[in-house]
Each structure stands twice: as structure tokens, then as C-alpha cells.
Amino acid sequence: SQTIHQWPATLVQPVGSPLSLECTVEGTSNPNLYWYRQAAGRGLQLLFYSVGIGQISSEVPQNLSASRPQDRQFILSSKKLLLSDSGFYLCACKRSSYNEQFFGPGTRLTVL
Amino acid sequence: EDKVVQSPLSLVVHEGDTVTLNCSYEVTNFRSLLWYKQEKKAPTFLFMLTSSGIEKKSGRLSSILDKKELFSILNITATQTGDSAVYLCAVSPLNYGGSQGNLIFGKGTKLSVKP
């Protein structure tokens, strides 16, 4: 079964600073990868998904971007953080021919 | 617009009670419905349902899907304090394609089990 790693676990950043969150997956090849954000009191919002290296689809326009430089690596970035970027960021993985998504441990981001 | 609605938003019960959590959906070309449990961090997968009327069961948890009425329920019997969590329902629409497998999540039901 796959294992999903995310780091850092928590992050406090000032407004206007850059961001880089990393997600890596073990135990599977060519997975679909997803970035979600969960704000307090709200559901999971899909930000980006990727079906392969270099292939990124954005679900919600905002100041975040994503990249997939390797098959099992997914990166979430921002050039300048906003207060509204605070939240719990989750990376998820889906193996091809399966429908279940499995989640990493998440990164809690606070923008001050 | 595809959407998933869960009810109630929060629920407080005592140990030993039985609870039923609801999930209704409106989605184009339904493929499957999934339930997750989220404690302090990442959601953990519970069930995936694709066919009506077939109950999925794991210990004290069970779930069933009604594709005609577009809803699912998650039952928890003999609740324990360890069942306290947010329970998330998600739907996978077929029009997102088998390769993407995108999920649409509800806002969740926060269950608190008191000793």
C-alpha cells in the first residue's frame, strides 16, 4: 500500500512571503496526486490535481501553483502568501484503476 | 453544479448510543460515494459504495447507498469516545473521468461522543 509524506507538518509565515509545501508518495507508480485545502469550518477544497509528470490542472484560481517534477513528488507553491491562504493543506494519492484517495498527514499553515 | 450535503453538521451523543449520519448528493453521472473519518489530521478511508442497497460493514460501522434517492447513510452502533471525529462524505462523478478520479466533498458531520 502507498505511503504519503508531507512536510513541513506546521508552518507560520508572514504575509507576502513565499511558500513551498512538498508531498512525496511511496509504494505506487504513476499515481494521480491532489492538493486540497481545508479551512476552519469548511469542507475539503480541491486546489490542484495531476495525472502525470508535468501535468497540472487547477480547480480554483488563486495565488497558488503546483508542480510535479517527478512521478511521486507534488509541490504546492506561492510567490506571495495572503492571509486567506491559512489552512490545513492535504496531499492525496489515487492509484490508477482504483477510486479511493488516500491522504497524507497534512501541513497546517498559518499566515500572519 | 455538483454538490454533496451532509447532515447534521454536528452531533453530540453518549457512549453506547447509535448514530446515523446522512449524505445527499447531486452529481452528473455518479460513479461512487466514499466515506472518510477525520480526527485531528488526515482523513482516513472508511467505505466506498457504488451499488444501491448493498451494505458495507466494518465492525460497528456500516453504510448503504440509495442511488434512486441520491443519498447514503453511515451508521455507528454502540458508539465509543474514540468515534469522535469529523465524518466526511465524498462523491466521484463519472464526468471527471476515470483517470482523474476527482472527489467532491461535503462539509462533514462533527460527531462528539461523551463518556
Coordinates of N, CA and C in Angstrom, one line a residue:
Chain A
S1 N 0.8 -1.2 0.0 CA 0.0 0.0 0.0 C 0.9 1.2 0.0
Q2 N 0.3 2.3 -0.4 CA 1.1 3.6 -0.6 C 1.2 4.3 0.7
T3 N 2.3 5.0 0.9 CA 2.6 5.9 2.0 C 2.8 7.3 1.4
I4 N 2.1 8.3 2.1 CA 2.2 9.7 1.6 C 2.9 10.5 2.7
H5 N 4.0 11.2 2.3 CA 4.7 12.1 3.2 C 4.4 13.5 2.8
Q6 N 4.3 14.3 3.9 CA 4.2 15.8 3.6 C 5.1 16.5 4.6
W7 N 5.7 17.6 4.2 CA 6.4 18.4 5.1 C 6.4 19.8 4.6
P8 N 6.5 20.8 5.5 CA 6.6 20.5 7.0 C 5.2 20.2 7.6
A9 N 5.1 19.8 8.8 CA 3.9 19.5 9.4 C 3.1 20.8 9.8
T10 N 3.9 21.8 10.3 CA 3.3 23.1 10.6 C 4.2 24.2 10.1
L11 N 3.6 25.3 9.8 CA 4.3 26.4 9.2 C 3.7 27.7 9.5
V12 N 4.4 28.7 10.0 CA 3.9 30.0 10.3 C 4.7 30.9 9.4
Q13 N 4.0 31.7 8.5 CA 4.7 32.5 7.6 C 4.1 33.9 7.6
P14 N 4.9 35.0 7.3 CA 4.3 36.3 7.2 C 3.6 36.5 5.9
V15 N 2.7 37.4 5.8 CA 2.0 37.8 4.6 C 3.1 38.3 3.6
G16 N 3.0 37.9 2.3 CA 3.9 38.3 1.3 C 5.1 37.4 1.1
S17 N 5.3 36.5 2.0 CA 6.4 35.6 1.9 C 6.1 34.4 0.9
P18 N 7.1 33.7 0.4 CA 6.9 32.6 -0.5 C 6.5 31.3 0.3
L19 N 6.0 30.4 -0.5 CA 5.6 29.1 0.2 C 6.1 27.9 -0.7
S20 N 6.5 26.9 -0.1 CA 6.7 25.6 -0.8 C 6.4 24.5 0.1
L21 N 5.4 23.7 -0.2 CA 5.0 22.5 0.5 C 5.3 21.3 -0.4
E22 N 5.8 20.3 0.2 CA 6.2 19.1 -0.6 C 5.4 17.9 -0.2
C23 N 5.1 17.1 -1.1 CA 4.4 15.8 -0.9 C 5.1 14.7 -1.7
T24 N 5.4 13.6 -1.1 CA 6.0 12.5 -1.8 C 5.3 11.2 -1.5
V25 N 5.3 10.4 -2.4 CA 4.5 9.1 -2.3 C 5.4 7.9 -2.5
E26 N 5.2 6.9 -1.7 CA 5.9 5.7 -1.8 C 4.9 4.5 -2.0
G27 N 5.4 3.5 -2.6 CA 4.6 2.3 -2.7 C 3.7 2.2 -3.9
T28 N 3.7 3.1 -4.8 CA 2.9 3.0 -6.0 C 3.6 3.8 -7.1
S29 N 3.2 3.5 -8.4 CA 3.8 4.2 -9.5 C 2.7 4.9 -10.3
N30 N 3.0 6.0 -10.9 CA 2.1 6.8 -11.7 C 0.7 7.0 -11.0
P31 N 0.8 7.5 -9.8 CA -0.5 7.8 -9.2 C -1.1 9.1 -9.6
N32 N -2.4 9.3 -9.4 CA -2.9 10.7 -9.5 C -2.7 11.3 -8.2
L33 N -2.3 12.6 -8.2 CA -2.0 13.3 -7.0 C -2.9 14.6 -6.9
Y34 N -3.2 14.9 -5.7 CA -4.1 16.0 -5.4 C -3.6 16.9 -4.3
W35 N -3.9 18.2 -4.4 CA -3.7 19.1 -3.3 C -5.1 19.6 -2.9
Y36 N -5.4 19.5 -1.6 CA -6.6 20.1 -1.0 C -6.3 21.1 0.1
R37 N -7.2 22.0 0.3 CA -7.1 22.9 1.4 C -8.4 22.8 2.2
Q38 N -8.2 22.7 3.5 CA -9.3 22.7 4.4 C -9.3 23.9 5.4
A39 N -10.1 24.8 5.2 CA -10.2 26.0 6.1 C -11.1 25.6 7.3
A40 N -11.0 26.3 8.4 CA -11.7 26.1 9.6 C -13.2 26.1 9.3
G41 N -13.9 25.1 9.7 CA -15.4 25.0 9.5 C -15.9 24.8 8.1
R42 N -14.9 24.5 7.2 CA -15.3 24.3 5.8 C -14.8 22.9 5.3
G43 N -15.4 22.5 4.2 CA -15.0 21.1 3.7 C -13.7 21.2 3.0
L44 N -13.3 20.1 2.4 CA -12.1 20.0 1.6 C -12.3 20.6 0.3
Q45 N -11.4 21.5 0.0 CA -11.5 22.2 -1.3 C -10.3 21.7 -2.2
L46 N -10.7 21.2 -3.3 CA -9.6 20.7 -4.3 C -8.9 21.9 -4.9
L47 N -7.6 21.9 -4.8 CA -6.9 23.0 -5.4 C -6.3 22.6 -6.8
F48 N -5.5 21.5 -6.8 CA -4.9 21.1 -8.0 C -4.9 19.5 -8.0
Y49 N -4.8 19.0 -9.2 CA -4.6 17.6 -9.4 C -3.7 17.4 -10.5
S50 N -3.1 16.2 -10.5 CA -2.1 15.8 -11.5 C -2.2 14.4 -11.9
V51 N -2.3 14.1 -13.2 CA -2.3 12.7 -13.6 C -1.0 12.1 -14.1
G52 N 0.0 13.0 -14.1 CA 1.3 12.6 -14.5 C 2.4 13.7 -14.4
I53 N 3.6 13.4 -14.6 CA 4.7 14.3 -14.5 C 4.4 15.5 -15.4
G54 N 4.6 16.7 -14.8 CA 4.4 17.9 -15.6 C 3.0 18.3 -15.9
Q55 N 2.0 17.4 -15.5 CA 0.6 17.7 -15.9 C -0.2 18.2 -14.6
I56 N -0.6 19.4 -14.7 CA -1.2 20.0 -13.5 C -2.6 20.6 -14.0
S57 N -3.6 20.4 -13.3 CA -4.9 21.0 -13.5 C -5.3 21.8 -12.3
S58 N -5.7 23.0 -12.5 CA -6.1 23.9 -11.4 C -7.7 23.9 -11.3
E59 N -8.2 23.7 -10.1 CA -9.6 23.7 -9.9 C -10.1 25.1 -9.5
V60 N -9.3 25.9 -8.8 CA -9.7 27.1 -8.2 C -8.6 28.2 -8.5
P61 N -8.9 29.3 -9.2 CA -7.9 30.3 -9.5 C -7.5 31.0 -8.2
Q62 N -6.3 31.2 -8.0 CA -5.8 31.9 -6.8 C -4.3 32.1 -6.9
N63 N -3.6 32.5 -5.9 CA -2.2 32.8 -6.0 C -1.3 31.6 -5.7
L64 N -1.9 30.5 -5.7 CA -1.1 29.2 -5.5 C -0.8 28.6 -6.9
S65 N 0.3 27.8 -6.9 CA 0.6 27.0 -8.1 C 1.1 25.6 -7.6
A66 N 1.1 24.7 -8.5 CA 1.6 23.3 -8.2 C 2.5 22.9 -9.3
S67 N 3.4 22.0 -8.9 CA 4.3 21.3 -9.9 C 4.5 19.9 -9.6
R68 N 4.8 19.1 -10.6 CA 5.0 17.7 -10.4 C 6.3 17.4 -11.2
P69 N 7.5 17.6 -10.5 CA 8.7 17.3 -11.2 C 9.1 15.9 -11.4
Q70 N 8.6 15.0 -10.5 CA 8.8 13.6 -10.6 C 7.5 12.9 -10.4
D71 N 7.5 11.6 -10.7 CA 6.3 10.8 -10.7 C 5.6 10.8 -9.3
R72 N 6.4 10.8 -8.3 CA 5.9 10.6 -6.9 C 6.2 11.9 -6.1
Q73 N 6.3 13.0 -6.7 CA 6.5 14.2 -6.0 C 5.6 15.3 -6.5
F74 N 5.0 16.0 -5.5 CA 4.0 17.0 -5.9 C 4.2 18.2 -4.9
I75 N 4.4 19.4 -5.5 CA 4.8 20.6 -4.8 C 3.7 21.6 -4.9
L76 N 3.4 22.3 -3.8 CA 2.5 23.4 -3.8 C 3.3 24.6 -3.5
S77 N 3.1 25.7 -4.3 CA 3.9 26.9 -4.1 C 3.1 28.2 -4.1
S78 N 3.7 29.2 -3.6 CA 3.2 30.5 -3.8 C 4.3 31.5 -3.8
K79 N 4.2 32.6 -4.5 CA 5.2 33.6 -4.5 C 5.0 34.6 -3.4
K80 N 3.7 34.9 -3.1 CA 3.4 35.8 -2.1 C 2.2 35.4 -1.3
L81 N 2.3 35.0 -0.1 CA 1.2 34.5 0.7 C 0.2 35.6 1.1
L82 N -1.0 35.2 1.1 CA -2.1 36.1 1.6 C -2.6 35.5 3.0
L83 N -3.3 36.4 3.7 CA -3.9 35.9 5.0 C -4.8 34.8 4.7
S84 N -5.6 34.9 3.6 CA -6.6 33.9 3.3 C -6.0 32.5 2.9
D85 N -4.7 32.5 2.8 CA -4.0 31.2 2.4 C -3.9 30.3 3.7
S86 N -4.2 30.8 4.8 CA -4.1 30.0 6.0 C -5.1 28.8 5.9
G87 N -4.6 27.7 6.4 CA -5.5 26.5 6.4 C -4.7 25.2 6.6
F88 N -5.4 24.1 6.4 CA -4.8 22.8 6.5 C -4.7 22.2 5.1
Y89 N -3.4 22.0 4.7 CA -3.2 21.5 3.3 C -2.9 20.0 3.3
L90 N -3.7 19.4 2.5 CA -3.6 17.9 2.4 C -3.2 17.5 1.0
C91 N -2.3 16.5 0.9 CA -2.0 15.9 -0.3 C -2.6 14.5 -0.3
A92 N -3.2 14.2 -1.5 CA -3.8 12.9 -1.6 C -3.3 12.1 -2.8
C93 N -3.5 10.8 -2.8 CA -3.0 10.0 -3.9 C -4.1 9.0 -4.2
K94 N -4.2 8.7 -5.5 CA -5.1 7.7 -6.0 C -4.3 6.8 -7.0
R95 N -4.4 5.5 -6.8 CA -3.8 4.6 -7.7 C -4.7 4.5 -8.9
S96 N -4.1 4.3 -10.1 CA -4.9 4.1 -11.3 C -5.7 2.8 -11.1
S97 N -6.9 2.9 -11.7 CA -7.9 1.8 -11.6 C -8.6 1.6 -10.3
Y98 N -8.2 2.4 -9.3 CA -8.9 2.5 -8.0 C -9.6 3.8 -7.9
N99 N -10.6 3.9 -7.1 CA -11.3 5.2 -6.9 C -11.0 5.9 -5.6
E100 N -10.5 5.1 -4.6 CA -10.3 5.7 -3.3 C -9.1 6.6 -3.4
Q101 N -9.2 7.7 -2.7 CA -8.0 8.6 -2.4 C -7.5 8.4 -1.0
F102 N -6.2 8.4 -0.9 CA -5.6 8.3 0.5 C -4.8 9.6 0.7
F103 N -4.9 10.0 2.0 CA -4.4 11.3 2.3 C -3.0 11.2 3.1
G104 N -2.2 12.2 2.9 CA -1.0 12.4 3.7 C -1.4 13.1 5.0
P105 N -0.4 13.3 5.9 CA -0.7 13.8 7.3 C -1.0 15.3 7.3
G106 N -0.8 16.0 6.2 CA -1.2 17.4 6.2 C -0.1 18.4 6.7
T107 N -0.3 19.6 6.2 CA 0.5 20.7 6.7 C -0.4 21.8 7.2
R108 N -0.2 22.3 8.4 CA -1.1 23.4 8.9 C -0.3 24.7 8.7
L109 N -0.8 25.5 7.9 CA -0.2 26.8 7.5 C -1.0 27.9 8.2
T110 N -0.2 28.8 8.9 CA -0.8 30.0 9.4 C 0.0 31.2 8.8
V111 N -0.8 32.1 8.2 CA -0.2 33.3 7.6 C -0.5 34.4 8.5
L112 N 0.5 35.1 9.0 CA 0.2 36.2 9.9 C 0.5 37.6 9.2
Chain B
E1 N -24.7 22.5 -10.8 CA -23.4 22.3 -10.1 C -23.5 21.1 -9.2
D2 N -22.4 20.3 -9.3 CA -22.4 19.1 -8.5 C -22.2 19.5 -7.0
K3 N -22.9 18.8 -6.1 CA -22.7 19.2 -4.7 C -23.0 18.0 -3.8
V4 N -22.5 18.0 -2.6 CA -22.7 17.0 -1.6 C -23.0 17.7 -0.3
V5 N -24.1 17.3 0.3 CA -24.6 17.9 1.5 C -24.7 16.9 2.6
Q6 N -24.1 17.2 3.7 CA -24.1 16.3 4.9 C -25.0 16.9 6.0
S7 N -25.6 16.0 6.7 CA -26.4 16.4 7.9 C -26.4 15.3 9.0
P8 N -26.5 15.7 10.2 CA -26.4 17.1 10.7 C -24.9 17.6 10.6
L9 N -24.7 18.9 10.8 CA -23.3 19.4 10.8 C -22.6 19.0 12.0
S10 N -23.3 18.8 13.1 CA -22.6 18.4 14.4 C -23.6 17.6 15.2
L11 N -23.1 16.7 16.0 CA -23.9 15.8 16.8 C -23.2 15.4 18.0
V12 N -23.9 15.4 19.2 CA -23.3 15.0 20.4 C -24.1 13.9 21.0
V13 N -23.5 12.8 21.3 CA -24.2 11.6 21.8 C -23.4 11.1 23.0
H14 N -23.9 10.1 23.7 CA -23.2 9.4 24.8 C -22.8 8.0 24.4
E15 N -21.8 7.6 25.0 CA -21.2 6.2 24.7 C -22.4 5.2 24.7
G16 N -22.3 4.3 23.8 CA -23.4 3.3 23.7 C -24.5 3.7 22.8
D17 N -24.7 4.9 22.4 CA -25.7 5.3 21.5 C -25.4 4.9 20.1
T18 N -26.5 4.8 19.3 CA -26.3 4.5 17.9 C -26.6 5.8 17.1
V19 N -25.8 6.1 16.1 CA -25.9 7.3 15.4 C -26.0 7.0 13.9
T20 N -26.8 7.9 13.2 CA -26.9 7.8 11.7 C -26.5 9.2 11.1
L21 N -25.5 9.1 10.3 CA -25.1 10.3 9.6 C -25.6 10.3 8.1
N22 N -26.0 11.4 7.6 CA -26.6 11.5 6.3 C -25.7 12.2 5.3
C23 N -25.8 11.7 4.1 CA -25.1 12.4 3.0 C -26.0 12.3 1.7
S24 N -26.4 13.5 1.2 CA -27.1 13.5 0.0 C -26.3 14.2 -1.1
Y25 N -26.6 13.9 -2.3 CA -25.7 14.4 -3.4 C -26.5 14.7 -4.7
E26 N -26.0 15.7 -5.4 CA -26.5 15.9 -6.7 C -25.2 16.0 -7.6
V27 N -25.1 15.0 -8.5 CA -23.9 15.0 -9.3 C -24.3 14.4 -10.7
T28 N -23.6 14.9 -11.7 CA -23.8 14.4 -13.0 C -23.0 13.1 -13.2
N29 N -23.7 12.1 -13.6 CA -23.0 10.8 -13.9 C -22.3 10.3 -12.7
F30 N -23.0 9.9 -11.7 CA -22.5 9.4 -10.5 C -21.6 8.1 -10.7
R31 N -20.5 8.1 -10.0 CA -19.6 6.9 -10.1 C -19.6 6.1 -8.8
S32 N -19.2 6.9 -7.7 CA -19.1 6.2 -6.4 C -19.2 7.2 -5.3
L33 N -19.5 6.7 -4.1 CA -19.6 7.6 -2.9 C -18.6 7.0 -1.9
L34 N -17.9 7.9 -1.2 CA -16.9 7.5 -0.3 C -17.1 8.1 1.1
W35 N -16.8 7.4 2.1 CA -16.9 8.0 3.5 C -15.5 7.9 4.1
Y36 N -15.1 9.0 4.8 CA -13.9 9.2 5.4 C -14.1 9.6 6.9
K37 N -13.2 9.2 7.8 CA -13.2 9.7 9.1 C -11.9 10.6 9.3
Q38 N -12.2 11.8 9.9 CA -11.1 12.7 10.1 C -11.0 13.1 11.6
E39 N -9.9 12.6 12.2 CA -9.7 13.0 13.6 C -8.9 14.3 13.6
K40 N -7.7 14.3 14.2 CA -7.0 15.6 14.2 C -6.3 15.9 13.0
K41 N -6.0 14.9 12.2 CA -5.2 15.3 11.0 C -5.9 14.8 9.7
A42 N -5.2 13.8 9.0 CA -5.7 13.5 7.7 C -6.9 12.6 7.7
P43 N -7.8 12.7 6.8 CA -8.9 11.8 6.7 C -8.5 10.4 6.4
T44 N -9.1 9.4 7.0 CA -8.8 8.0 6.7 C -10.0 7.4 6.1
F45 N -9.8 6.6 5.1 CA -10.8 6.0 4.3 C -11.6 5.0 5.0
L46 N -12.9 5.0 4.9 CA -13.8 4.0 5.6 C -14.4 3.1 4.6
F47 N -15.2 3.7 3.7 CA -16.0 2.8 2.7 C -16.1 3.5 1.4
M48 N -16.2 2.7 0.3 CA -16.6 3.2 -1.0 C -17.8 2.4 -1.4
L49 N -18.8 3.1 -1.9 CA -20.1 2.5 -2.3 C -20.4 2.8 -3.8
T50 N -20.7 1.8 -4.5 CA -21.0 2.1 -5.9 C -22.4 1.6 -6.3
S51 N -22.9 0.6 -5.5 CA -24.2 0.0 -5.9 C -25.3 0.2 -4.8
S52 N -26.5 0.4 -5.2 CA -27.6 0.6 -4.3 C -27.9 -0.6 -3.5
G53 N -28.2 -0.4 -2.2 CA -28.8 -1.5 -1.4 C -27.8 -2.5 -0.9
I54 N -26.6 -2.3 -1.2 CA -25.6 -3.3 -0.7 C -24.8 -2.6 0.5
E55 N -25.0 -3.2 1.7 CA -24.4 -2.6 2.8 C -23.0 -3.0 3.0
K56 N -22.2 -2.0 3.3 CA -20.8 -2.2 3.6 C -20.6 -2.1 5.1
K57 N -19.8 -3.1 5.7 CA -19.8 -3.1 7.1 C -18.3 -3.3 7.6
S58 N -18.0 -2.6 8.6 CA -16.7 -2.8 9.2 C -16.8 -2.6 10.7
G59 N -16.9 -3.7 11.5 CA -17.1 -3.6 12.9 C -18.4 -3.0 13.2
R60 N -18.3 -1.8 14.0 CA -19.6 -1.2 14.4 C -20.1 -0.2 13.4
L61 N -19.3 0.0 12.3 CA -19.7 1.0 11.3 C -20.3 0.2 10.1
S62 N -21.3 0.9 9.5 CA -21.9 0.3 8.3 C -22.4 1.5 7.5
S63 N -22.6 1.2 6.2 CA -23.0 2.3 5.3 C -23.8 1.6 4.1
I64 N -24.7 2.4 3.6 CA -25.5 1.9 2.5 C -25.8 3.1 1.6
L65 N -26.0 2.8 0.3 CA -26.2 3.8 -0.7 C -27.6 3.6 -1.4
D66 N -28.3 4.7 -1.6 CA -29.6 4.7 -2.4 C -29.4 5.6 -3.6
K67 N -29.2 5.0 -4.7 CA -28.9 5.8 -6.0 C -30.1 6.3 -6.6
K68 N -31.3 5.8 -6.2 CA -32.5 6.4 -6.7 C -32.9 7.7 -6.0
E69 N -32.7 7.7 -4.6 CA -33.0 8.9 -3.8 C -31.7 9.7 -3.6
L70 N -30.6 9.3 -4.1 CA -29.4 10.1 -4.1 C -28.9 10.4 -2.7
F71 N -28.8 9.4 -1.9 CA -28.2 9.6 -0.6 C -27.5 8.4 0.0
S72 N -26.8 8.6 1.0 CA -26.1 7.5 1.7 C -26.2 7.8 3.2
I73 N -26.2 6.7 4.0 CA -26.1 6.9 5.4 C -24.9 6.1 6.0
L74 N -24.4 6.6 7.1 CA -23.3 5.9 7.8 C -23.8 5.7 9.2
N75 N -23.9 4.5 9.6 CA -24.4 4.1 10.9 C -23.2 3.7 11.8
I76 N -23.3 4.1 13.0 CA -22.3 3.7 14.0 C -23.1 3.2 15.2
T77 N -22.9 1.9 15.6 CA -23.6 1.4 16.7 C -22.7 1.3 17.9
A78 N -23.3 1.3 19.1 CA -22.5 1.2 20.4 C -21.3 2.2 20.4
T79 N -21.6 3.5 20.1 CA -20.5 4.5 20.0 C -19.6 4.5 21.2
Q80 N -18.3 4.8 20.8 CA -17.3 4.9 21.9 C -16.6 6.3 21.7
T81 N -15.9 6.8 22.7 CA -15.3 8.1 22.7 C -14.3 8.2 21.5
G82 N -13.7 7.0 21.1 CA -12.8 7.0 20.0 C -13.5 7.2 18.7
D83 N -14.8 7.2 18.6 CA -15.5 7.5 17.4 C -15.6 9.0 17.1
S84 N -15.3 9.8 18.1 CA -15.4 11.3 18.0 C -14.5 11.7 16.8
A85 N -15.0 12.4 15.9 CA -14.3 12.8 14.7 C -15.2 13.6 13.8
V86 N -14.7 14.1 12.7 CA -15.5 14.6 11.6 C -15.6 13.5 10.5
Y87 N -16.8 13.2 10.1 CA -17.0 12.2 9.1 C -17.4 12.9 7.8
L88 N -16.6 12.6 6.8 CA -16.7 13.3 5.5 C -17.3 12.3 4.5
C89 N -18.2 12.9 3.7 CA -18.7 12.1 2.6 C -18.2 12.8 1.3
A90 N -17.9 12.0 0.3 CA -17.4 12.5 -1.0 C -18.0 11.7 -2.1
V91 N -18.2 12.3 -3.2 CA -18.7 11.7 -4.4 C -17.8 11.8 -5.6
S92 N -17.6 10.8 -6.3 CA -16.8 10.8 -7.5 C -17.7 10.8 -8.7
P93 N -17.7 11.9 -9.5 CA -18.6 11.9 -10.7 C -17.9 11.3 -11.8
L94 N -18.6 10.6 -12.7 CA -18.0 9.9 -13.8 C -17.5 10.9 -14.8
N95 N -18.1 12.1 -14.9 CA -17.7 13.0 -15.9 C -16.3 13.6 -15.7
Y96 N -15.7 13.4 -14.5 CA -14.4 13.8 -14.2 C -13.4 12.8 -14.8
G97 N -13.9 11.7 -15.3 CA -13.0 10.8 -16.0 C -12.4 9.8 -15.0
G98 N -12.2 8.6 -15.5 CA -11.6 7.6 -14.7 C -10.2 7.9 -14.3
S99 N -9.5 8.6 -15.1 CA -8.1 8.8 -14.8 C -7.9 9.9 -13.7
Q100 N -8.8 10.9 -13.7 CA -8.6 12.0 -12.7 C -9.1 11.5 -11.3
G101 N -10.3 10.9 -11.3 CA -10.9 10.4 -10.0 C -11.1 11.5 -9.0
N102 N -11.5 12.7 -9.5 CA -11.7 13.8 -8.6 C -12.9 13.5 -7.6
L103 N -12.8 14.0 -6.4 CA -13.9 13.8 -5.4 C -14.5 15.2 -5.1
I104 N -15.8 15.2 -4.9 CA -16.4 16.4 -4.3 C -16.8 16.0 -2.9
F105 N -16.4 16.8 -2.0 CA -16.6 16.6 -0.6 C -17.7 17.4 0.0
G106 N -18.4 16.8 1.0 CA -19.3 17.6 1.8 C -18.6 18.3 2.9
K107 N -19.2 19.1 3.7 CA -18.6 19.8 4.8 C -18.3 19.0 6.0
G108 N -18.9 17.8 6.1 CA -18.6 16.9 7.2 C -19.7 17.0 8.3
T109 N -19.7 16.0 9.1 CA -20.5 15.9 10.3 C -19.5 15.7 11.5
K110 N -19.6 16.7 12.4 CA -18.7 16.5 13.6 C -19.4 15.8 14.7
L111 N -18.9 14.6 15.0 CA -19.5 13.7 16.0 C -18.7 13.8 17.3
S112 N -19.4 14.1 18.4 CA -18.7 14.1 19.7 C -19.4 13.0 20.5
V113 N -18.6 12.1 21.0 CA -19.2 11.0 21.9 C -18.7 11.3 23.3
K114 N -19.7 11.5 24.2 CA -19.4 11.8 25.6 C -19.3 10.5 26.4
P115 N -18.4 10.4 27.4 CA -18.4 9.2 28.2 C -19.6 9.1 29.1

